[in-house]
Amino acid sequence: MRFKTATAVVGALLMVATAAGCGTPAEQASGTGTTRVAIVLGGQANDGGFNQSGADPLDVLAKEGKIVTQVRQGADQRQAEAYFQQFASEGYDLVIGWSATFSASLYKISADPKYAKTKFLITGDSGDKQKTSANVETWNYDNLSYGYLLGWIAAHAQLSPIGIVDGEPLPAQKKKWQGFALGVKAIQPNAEVREPVFIGSWKDALLANQAATTQIGSGVRMIATNAEGFAPGIASAAAAAGNVATIGMAPTTSPEATKVNIGRVKLDMLALMRQIIDRVKNGTFGNQTSTSSIANRSLILDKITTVAATPALPGDLQNRAQDLAQQIADGKVKIGS
C-alpha cells in the first residue's frame, strides 16, 4: 500500500451511474442520493491494493443510495489536475485525489474562489505536511502501524531472513518498512530483516522478478512487498524457488501468488469514508484529518493462508490480530516505543 504515481492511463471516464453492469465494482455502482462524489485514482480500481481501497467504499455507498459517483482510473499528475478542475467545474460536492502525488494540484484548485463550494479530500502521509481548510480535508494511514501489522503477520511464519522488494523509495514507504521490522522483532526477535530493495517502478514485473530472484539467491526465505503492478514478478520468483513465501500481495495477483503468499494488511476505508460523506452532507466538512490505524480497525488482516513454505503459520491469526488491535487501542502495546 502506498500513495503512488500512476501505473496506467485510462482514457475514458468511468460513469458509475450508467455503467450498465460492466467494468469495475466502482464503475457499476449507482445511487439515488444527491451527493455527487468524484475520485481520481493513480492506478486501477480493481488492483487489490491501495486504489481499490479508495474505490470500493464509494461503490458500497453508491449501492446504498448515499451518493452518486464517478471514477477516473490510471491518472498521471498532469491528467489528475485537469480531472479535478473538470469535476469542480461540474459542481461535484466532493472531489477526491487518491494519491499523495496529486496533492499539489488539489491544494491549488481548492484555493480557487470559483470552487469554494466544492469539498476536496486529499490523501497522503502525515509527513507530507498536509494542510486542511474550510473546503479541504486530508486522509492518511499510519505507515508505521501498517508496516508493523504486516511484519507481525510475517513473523508468525517463523521464516528468516526476510527480504523486502518495493517500488519507489517514497518517505511513506520507508516508514512502512521501518514499522515492518518492528513488527517482526516483536514476535521473532532473532529474525533477520533485510533493507528494502526499491526497483524504481510500480509496474515493472520483470524488474521485480529480478530483484526477488537476487534476494532468494542470497538466502531469504520470505519476501515482503505491496499489492502493485510489479507483484506478479515477485510471486513467480518465489514459486520457482519452491521454498520461499511472500507477504503483502492481493489474493488476485496471479496464480503463482496463491501458492506462495500468506496474506496482507488490508485498508478498510468504509467507516471513515462514510463519516467523510456525512460531513459533506451535514455541512461540517473541512479542517479535519482522518487517519487509518490498527486501533480504529481501519488497518486489518486480509485472508491468511498457509502455503508450502509456512507450515508453522498459526491458524488463529485473525483472533490474535483482534487482541493486538485492542491492546494498541488500550495503550498496552506502543509501536516504536
XYZ file of C-alpha atoms in Angstrom, residues 1-5 99-101 125 128 141 143 166-178 198 200 202 228:
29
model
C 0.000 0.000 0.000
C 1.180 3.471 -0.782
C 0.270 6.737 -2.393
C 1.537 6.242 -5.833
C 2.379 7.701 -9.132
C -2.641 9.587 -4.428
C -0.262 11.781 -2.479
C 1.296 12.776 -5.800
C 1.140 10.517 4.681
C 3.624 15.278 3.694
C -2.839 5.959 7.142
C 2.502 3.948 7.823
C 9.153 -2.381 -3.303
C 8.580 0.264 -5.973
C 9.804 3.790 -5.312
C 11.618 4.943 -2.154
C 8.935 7.388 -1.011
C 9.134 8.583 2.609
C 5.865 6.794 3.380
C 7.275 3.530 2.042
C 10.468 3.818 4.056
C 8.466 4.472 7.198
C 6.261 1.461 6.494
C 9.254 -0.858 6.239
C 10.645 0.547 9.487
C 13.413 -0.369 -4.366
C 12.057 2.372 -9.076
C 5.299 0.390 -9.501
C 1.227 -3.389 -7.029
